[in-house]
PDB file of C-alpha atoms in Angstrom:
ATOM      1  CA  MET A   1      -0.245  -0.132   0.147  1.00  0.00           C
ATOM      2  CA  SER A   2       1.471   3.456  -0.554  1.00  0.00           C
ATOM      3  CA  GLU A   3       2.414   5.824   1.238  1.00  0.00           C
ATOM      4  CA  ALA A   4      -0.330   8.521   0.189  1.00  0.00           C
ATOM      5  CA  ILE A   5      -2.762   6.028   1.002  1.00  0.00           C
ATOM      6  CA  TRP A   6      -1.799   5.566   4.778  1.00  0.00           C
ATOM      7  CA  VAL A   7      -1.777   9.257   5.131  1.00  0.00           C
ATOM      8  CA  LYS A   8      -5.434   9.288   3.876  1.00  0.00           C
ATOM      9  CA  LEU A   9      -6.291   6.516   5.991  1.00  0.00           C
ATOM     10  CA  LEU A  10      -4.363   8.023   9.137  1.00  0.00           C
ATOM     11  CA  ASP A  11      -5.970  11.686   8.642  1.00  0.00           C
ATOM     12  CA  THR A  12      -9.939   9.989   8.814  1.00  0.00           C
ATOM     13  CA  LEU A  13      -8.477   7.431  11.664  1.00  0.00           C
ATOM     14  CA  PRO A  14      -9.570  10.190  14.679  1.00  0.00           C
ATOM     15  CA  GLY A  15     -12.966  11.330  12.714  1.00  0.00           C
ATOM     16  CA  VAL A  16     -13.978   7.539  12.599  1.00  0.00           C
ATOM     17  CA  LEU A  17     -13.265   6.688  15.946  1.00  0.00           C
ATOM     18  CA  TRP A  18     -14.654   9.380  17.483  1.00  0.00           C
ATOM     19  CA  VAL A  19     -18.026   8.225  15.079  1.00  0.00           C
ATOM     20  CA  ALA A  20     -17.345   5.363  16.985  1.00  0.00           C
ATOM     21  CA  PHE A  21     -17.354   7.208  20.546  1.00  0.00           C
ATOM     22  CA  ALA A  22     -20.219   9.050  19.746  1.00  0.00           C
ATOM     23  CA  ALA A  23     -22.298   6.067  18.810  1.00  0.00           C
ATOM     24  CA  THR A  24     -20.973   3.918  21.906  1.00  0.00           C
ATOM     25  CA  VAL A  25     -22.377   6.639  24.045  1.00  0.00           C
ATOM     26  CA  TYR A  26     -25.739   7.227  22.616  1.00  0.00           C
ATOM     27  CA  PHE A  27     -26.561   4.146  22.749  1.00  0.00           C
ATOM     28  CA  THR A  28     -25.354   3.439  26.398  1.00  0.00           C
ATOM     29  CA  LEU A  29     -27.003   6.351  27.414  1.00  0.00           C
ATOM     30  CA  ARG A  30     -30.327   6.090  25.029  1.00  0.00           C
ATOM     31  CA  ARG A  31     -32.371   4.733  27.781  1.00  0.00           C
ATOM     32  CA  THR A  32     -31.439   7.086  30.835  1.00  0.00           C
ATOM     33  CA  ILE A  33     -31.610  10.057  28.740  1.00  0.00           C
ATOM     34  CA  ILE A  34     -35.160   9.307  27.109  1.00  0.00           C
ATOM     35  CA  GLU A  35     -36.393   8.259  31.028  1.00  0.00           C
ATOM     36  CA  ARG A  36     -35.351  12.106  32.028  1.00  0.00           C
ATOM     37  CA  MET A  37     -36.460  13.751  29.371  1.00  0.00           C
ATOM     38  CA  VAL A  38     -39.777  11.993  28.922  1.00  0.00           C
ATOM     39  CA  PRO A  39     -41.006  13.496  32.580  1.00  0.00           C
ATOM     40  CA  ARG A  40     -40.012  16.381  32.004  1.00  0.00           C
ATOM     41  CA  VAL A  41     -41.916  17.048  28.682  1.00  0.00           C
ATOM     42  CA  THR A  42     -44.901  15.639  30.227  1.00  0.00           C
ATOM     43  CA  ALA A  43     -45.003  17.953  32.981  1.00  0.00           C
ATOM     44  CA  PHE A  44     -44.206  20.838  30.489  1.00  0.00           C
ATOM     45  CA  ARG A  45     -47.520  19.670  28.588  1.00  0.00           C
ATOM     46  CA  ALA A  46     -49.539  19.216  31.415  1.00  0.00           C
ATOM     47  CA  MET A  47     -48.775  22.456  32.538  1.00  0.00           C
ATOM     48  CA  GLY A  48     -50.099  23.961  29.695  1.00  0.00           C
ATOM     49  CA  VAL A  49     -52.955  22.044  29.774  1.00  0.00           C
ATOM     50  CA  GLU A  50     -53.032  23.748  33.543  1.00  0.00           C
ATOM     51  CA  ILE A  51     -52.609  27.643  32.792  1.00  0.00           C
ATOM     52  CA  GLU A  52     -54.433  26.957  29.594  1.00  0.00           C
ATOM     53  CA  LEU A  53     -57.343  25.618  31.966  1.00  0.00           C
ATOM     54  CA  ALA A  54     -56.497  28.920  34.722  1.00  0.00           C
ATOM     55  CA  SER A  55     -56.422  31.243  31.847  1.00  0.00           C
ATOM     56  CA  GLN A  56     -60.045  30.653  31.341  1.00  0.00           C
ATOM     57  CA  LEU A  57     -61.231  30.594  35.296  1.00  0.00           C
ATOM     58  CA  LEU A  58     -59.385  33.420  35.762  1.00  0.00           C
ATOM     59  CA  ASP A  59     -61.676  35.902  32.906  1.00  0.00           C
ATOM     60  CA  ARG A  60     -64.430  34.315  34.413  1.00  0.00           C
ATOM     61  CA  ALA A  61     -63.576  35.435  37.964  1.00  0.00           C
ATOM     62  CA  VAL A  62     -62.943  38.724  36.069  1.00  0.00           C
ATOM     63  CA  THR A  63     -66.307  38.916  34.964  1.00  0.00           C
ATOM     64  CA  GLU A  64     -68.522  37.500  37.926  1.00  0.00           C
ATOM     65  CA  SER A  65     -66.459  40.287  39.889  1.00  0.00           C
ATOM     66  CA  ASP A  66     -67.506  42.415  37.899  1.00  0.00           C
ATOM     67  CA  SER A  67     -63.949  44.246  37.912  1.00  0.00           C
ATOM     68  CA  ALA A  68     -61.843  44.943  34.977  1.00  0.00           C
ATOM     69  CA  ILE A  69     -58.279  43.962  33.955  1.00  0.00           C
ATOM     70  CA  SER A  70     -56.017  45.055  31.549  1.00  0.00           C
ATOM     71  CA  ALA A  71     -54.536  42.387  29.270  1.00  0.00           C
ATOM     72  CA  SER A  72     -50.514  42.687  30.755  1.00  0.00           C
ATOM     73  CA  ASP A  73     -52.135  42.636  34.542  1.00  0.00           C
ATOM     74  CA  ARG A  74     -53.492  39.045  33.186  1.00  0.00           C
ATOM     75  CA  SER A  75     -50.336  38.283  31.407  1.00  0.00           C
ATOM     76  CA  THR A  76     -48.300  38.978  34.221  1.00  0.00           C
ATOM     77  CA  ALA A  77     -50.458  37.023  36.909  1.00  0.00           C
ATOM     78  CA  LEU A  78     -51.052  33.967  34.346  1.00  0.00           C
ATOM     79  CA  GLY A  79     -47.009  34.370  33.990  1.00  0.00           C
ATOM     80  CA  ARG A  80     -46.736  34.717  37.487  1.00  0.00           C
ATOM     81  CA  LEU A  81     -48.209  30.965  37.894  1.00  0.00           C
ATOM     82  CA  GLU A  82     -46.196  29.619  35.527  1.00  0.00           C
ATOM     83  CA  HIS A  83     -43.394  30.218  37.338  1.00  0.00           C
ATOM     84  CA  ALA A  84     -44.682  29.248  40.784  1.00  0.00           C
ATOM     85  CA  ALA A  85     -46.400  26.375  40.143  1.00  0.00           C
ATOM     86  CA  GLU A  86     -43.958  24.713  41.961  1.00  0.00           C
ATOM     87  CA  PHE A  87     -44.727  26.648  44.483  1.00  0.00           C
ATOM     88  CA  LEU A  88     -48.282  26.706  44.597  1.00  0.00           C
ATOM     89  CA  ARG A  89     -49.053  22.544  43.631  1.00  0.00           C
ATOM     90  CA  GLY A  90     -49.812  20.647  47.525  1.00  0.00           C
ATOM     91  CA  GLY A  91     -50.463  23.666  48.989  1.00  0.00           C
ATOM     92  CA  ARG A  92     -53.166  24.348  51.389  1.00  0.00           C
ATOM     93  CA  LEU A  93     -56.263  26.701  51.428  1.00  0.00           C
ATOM     94  CA  LEU A  94     -59.164  27.278  53.589  1.00  0.00           C
ATOM     95  CA  TRP A  95     -61.888  29.593  52.279  1.00  0.00           C
ATOM     96  CA  VAL A  96     -64.194  31.020  54.141  1.00  0.00           C
ATOM     97  CA  ASP A  97     -67.503  32.711  52.889  1.00  0.00           C
ATOM     98  CA  ASP A  98     -70.776  32.140  53.616  1.00  0.00           C
ATOM     99  CA  HIS A  99     -71.531  33.198  49.526  1.00  0.00           C
ATOM    100  CA  PRO A 100     -69.124  30.442  48.158  1.00  0.00           C
ATOM    101  CA  GLU A 101     -70.509  30.195  44.951  1.00  0.00           C
ATOM    102  CA  GLY A 102     -69.656  33.510  44.393  1.00  0.00           C
ATOM    103  CA  ASN A 103     -66.097  32.451  44.186  1.00  0.00           C
ATOM    104  CA  ARG A 104     -66.090  29.523  42.539  1.00  0.00           C
ATOM    105  CA  ALA A 105     -64.356  30.438  39.451  1.00  0.00           C
ATOM    106  CA  LEU A 106     -61.365  31.545  41.793  1.00  0.00           C
ATOM    107  CA  ILE A 107     -61.918  28.647  43.517  1.00  0.00           C
ATOM    108  CA  ASP A 108     -61.482  26.183  41.017  1.00  0.00           C
ATOM    109  CA  PHE A 109     -58.511  28.180  39.635  1.00  0.00           C
ATOM    110  CA  PHE A 110     -56.558  27.312  42.798  1.00  0.00           C
ATOM    111  CA  ARG A 111     -57.457  23.630  42.496  1.00  0.00           C
ATOM    112  CA  ALA A 112     -56.145  24.106  38.597  1.00  0.00           C
ATOM    113  CA  ALA A 113     -52.973  25.262  40.046  1.00  0.00           C
ATOM    114  CA  GLY A 114     -52.607  22.090  41.936  1.00  0.00           C
ATOM    115  CA  MET A 115     -54.385  23.051  45.558  1.00  0.00           C
ATOM    116  CA  THR A 116     -56.098  22.231  47.982  1.00  0.00           C
ATOM    117  CA  VAL A 117     -58.875  24.094  49.351  1.00  0.00           C
ATOM    118  CA  ASP A 118     -61.336  23.454  51.956  1.00  0.00           C
ATOM    119  CA  LEU A 119     -64.258  25.419  52.210  1.00  0.00           C
ATOM    120  CA  ALA A 120     -66.556  26.905  55.391  1.00  0.00           C
ATOM    121  CA  LEU A 121     -69.694  28.856  55.670  1.00  0.00           C
ATOM    122  CA  SER A 122     -68.592  30.418  59.003  1.00  0.00           C
ATOM    123  CA  THR A 123     -66.327  31.101  61.882  1.00  0.00           C
ATOM    124  CA  GLU A 124     -68.048  27.961  63.644  1.00  0.00           C
ATOM    125  CA  GLU A 125     -66.770  25.778  60.944  1.00  0.00           C
ATOM    126  CA  ALA A 126     -63.455  27.360  59.761  1.00  0.00           C
ATOM    127  CA  VAL A 127     -61.848  27.536  63.712  1.00  0.00           C
ATOM    128  CA  PRO A 128     -62.073  23.800  63.824  1.00  0.00           C
ATOM    129  CA  TYR A 129     -60.763  23.551  60.037  1.00  0.00           C
ATOM    130  CA  ALA A 130     -57.946  25.653  60.948  1.00  0.00           C
ATOM    131  CA  ARG A 131     -57.167  24.034  64.574  1.00  0.00           C
ATOM    132  CA  ARG A 132     -57.533  20.112  62.841  1.00  0.00           C
ATOM    133  CA  ARG A 133     -55.027  20.615  59.610  1.00  0.00           C
ATOM    134  CA  ALA A 134     -51.929  22.589  59.154  1.00  0.00           C
ATOM    135  CA  TYR A 135     -53.293  25.354  56.397  1.00  0.00           C
ATOM    136  CA  ASP A 136     -51.019  27.636  53.894  1.00  0.00           C
ATOM    137  CA  ILE A 137     -53.204  30.579  54.000  1.00  0.00           C
ATOM    138  CA  ILE A 138     -57.084  31.222  55.030  1.00  0.00           C
ATOM    139  CA  ILE A 139     -59.054  33.626  52.684  1.00  0.00           C
ATOM    140  CA  SER A 140     -62.142  34.741  54.228  1.00  0.00           C
ATOM    141  CA  ASP A 141     -65.055  37.953  53.610  1.00  0.00           C
ATOM    142  CA  LEU A 142     -65.761  39.967  56.175  1.00  0.00           C
ATOM    143  CA  ASP A 143     -69.338  40.283  56.327  1.00  0.00           C
ATOM    144  CA  ARG A 144     -71.299  37.083  57.262  1.00  0.00           C
ATOM    145  CA  ASP A 145     -74.685  36.713  58.387  1.00  0.00           C
ATOM    146  CA  GLY A 146     -75.385  40.377  58.669  1.00  0.00           C
ATOM    147  CA  ASP A 147     -72.279  41.215  60.593  1.00  0.00           C
ATOM    148  CA  PRO A 148     -69.757  43.293  59.071  1.00  0.00           C
ATOM    149  CA  ARG A 149     -67.089  42.569  61.303  1.00  0.00           C
ATOM    150  CA  ALA A 150     -67.742  38.681  61.463  1.00  0.00           C
ATOM    151  CA  GLY A 151     -64.320  37.978  59.888  1.00  0.00           C
ATOM    152  CA  ILE A 152     -62.498  40.662  62.021  1.00  0.00           C
ATOM    153  CA  ARG A 153     -63.844  38.312  65.162  1.00  0.00           C
ATOM    154  CA  MET A 154     -62.691  34.836  63.357  1.00  0.00           C
ATOM    155  CA  LEU A 155     -59.342  36.413  63.177  1.00  0.00           C
ATOM    156  CA  ARG A 156     -59.580  36.890  67.577  1.00  0.00           C
ATOM    157  CA  ASP A 157     -60.901  32.882  67.452  1.00  0.00           C
ATOM    158  CA  LEU A 158     -57.783  32.329  65.877  1.00  0.00           C
ATOM    159  CA  GLU A 159     -55.394  34.034  68.015  1.00  0.00           C
ATOM    160  CA  ARG A 160     -57.283  32.880  70.848  1.00  0.00           C
ATOM    161  CA  HIS A 161     -56.601  29.118  69.794  1.00  0.00           C
ATOM    162  CA  ASP A 162     -53.167  29.864  68.714  1.00  0.00           C
ATOM    163  CA  VAL A 163     -54.357  29.514  64.968  1.00  0.00           C
ATOM    164  CA  HIS A 164     -51.034  31.704  63.440  1.00  0.00           C
ATOM    165  CA  THR A 165     -51.907  31.411  59.599  1.00  0.00           C
ATOM    166  CA  PRO A 166     -51.616  33.916  57.099  1.00  0.00           C
ATOM    167  CA  VAL A 167     -55.038  35.321  56.752  1.00  0.00           C
ATOM    168  CA  LEU A 168     -56.289  37.424  53.205  1.00  0.00           C
ATOM    169  CA  ILE A 169     -59.825  39.235  53.279  1.00  0.00           C
ATOM    170  CA  TYR A 170     -61.045  39.375  49.683  1.00  0.00           C
ATOM    171  CA  THR A 171     -64.463  40.949  49.912  1.00  0.00           C
ATOM    172  CA  GLY A 172     -66.962  43.043  47.946  1.00  0.00           C
ATOM    173  CA  ARG A 173     -66.349  45.853  50.254  1.00  0.00           C
ATOM    174  CA  PHE A 174     -63.425  47.202  51.665  1.00  0.00           C
ATOM    175  CA  ASP A 175     -62.100  50.316  52.246  1.00  0.00           C
ATOM    176  CA  PRO A 176     -58.682  50.658  52.539  1.00  0.00           C
ATOM    177  CA  GLU A 177     -58.267  54.143  54.355  1.00  0.00           C
ATOM    178  CA  ARG A 178     -59.433  52.160  57.686  1.00  0.00           C
ATOM    179  CA  GLY A 179     -56.888  50.101  57.410  1.00  0.00           C
ATOM    180  CA  VAL A 180     -56.332  46.204  58.621  1.00  0.00           C
ATOM    181  CA  ASP A 181     -56.414  43.823  61.144  1.00  0.00           C
ATOM    182  CA  ARG A 182     -52.561  42.977  62.438  1.00  0.00           C
ATOM    183  CA  ARG A 183     -53.175  39.642  61.340  1.00  0.00           C
ATOM    184  CA  ILE A 184     -54.084  40.571  57.688  1.00  0.00           C
ATOM    185  CA  PHE A 185     -51.719  40.151  55.281  1.00  0.00           C
ATOM    186  CA  ALA A 186     -53.769  41.449  53.009  1.00  0.00           C
ATOM    187  CA  ALA A 187     -57.275  42.560  51.707  1.00  0.00           C
ATOM    188  CA  THR A 188     -58.837  43.250  48.462  1.00  0.00           C
ATOM    189  CA  THR A 189     -61.444  43.458  46.196  1.00  0.00           C
ATOM    190  CA  ALA A 190     -59.917  42.246  42.902  1.00  0.00           C
ATOM    191  CA  PRO A 191     -59.320  38.775  41.763  1.00  0.00           C
ATOM    192  CA  ILE A 192     -56.030  39.422  40.130  1.00  0.00           C
ATOM    193  CA  ALA A 193     -55.020  40.708  43.239  1.00  0.00           C
ATOM    194  CA  LEU A 194     -55.716  38.090  45.170  1.00  0.00           C
ATOM    195  CA  VAL A 195     -54.182  35.682  43.100  1.00  0.00           C
ATOM    196  CA  HIS A 196     -50.256  37.326  43.754  1.00  0.00           C
ATOM    197  CA  TYR A 197     -51.117  37.457  47.017  1.00  0.00           C
ATOM    198  CA  VAL A 198     -51.434  33.524  47.346  1.00  0.00           C
ATOM    199  CA  ILE A 199     -48.593  33.115  44.853  1.00  0.00           C
ATOM    200  CA  ASP A 200     -46.822  36.331  47.129  1.00  0.00           C
ATOM    201  CA  LEU A 201     -47.604  33.716  50.647  1.00  0.00           C
ATOM    202  CA  MET A 202     -46.552  30.171  49.098  1.00  0.00           C
ATOM    203  CA  GLU A 203     -43.340  31.265  47.354  1.00  0.00           C
ATOM    204  CA  ARG A 204     -42.604  32.599  51.216  1.00  0.00           C
ATOM    205  CA  ALA A 205     -43.880  29.386  52.970  1.00  0.00           C
ATOM    206  CA  ARG A 206     -41.955  27.361  50.751  1.00  0.00           C
ATOM    207  CA  LEU A 207     -38.669  29.395  50.254  1.00  0.00           C
ATOM    208  CA  GLY A 208     -38.812  29.615  54.773  1.00  0.00           C
ATOM    209  CA  SER A 209     -40.124  33.289  54.877  1.00  0.00           C
ATOM    210  CA  LEU A 210     -42.405  32.933  57.091  1.00  0.00           C
TER     211      LEU A 210
END
């Protein structure tokens, strides 16, 4: 065999060896790569479904509350939900309201995000729930059964039973100039604001800031 042919063979050898090495690595790790990638892709697809459902429920909640929301605010809330999904999933929420049907879209919204949402119609129902179960957040109205301070009275009952779960007030009528009780993390009349507050609290709880 001529010297020129040997030179060409030697020149091509590194490339052949590299292809052989890459093929060996691929076939050796192929199963591991697939096993790791498939759950991740499945999770992304599932999250896409969750976000689409959450988008529809948020729009419904805004419509039912007669509040206004800009396209920018809507996009920001859904973007936060997508990025904070891991913090919300598995969270526990107690919602206290004597008319829960008015909150149905938001209740379904948080459930679609992977949270457990328990409902209580009164303080008498809510306090035993809060004492028996570990909730991440309590959402409550203010006015129940003709008592405009029912929600505030519930806070005192929670304190007496040493329940320190963060409380969000979600109500149709709220005057921010009157201030909020020391046990209230935040109060709002807007669905979009409530979503942000829940995400804030869940992020803090998961990151150990509460």
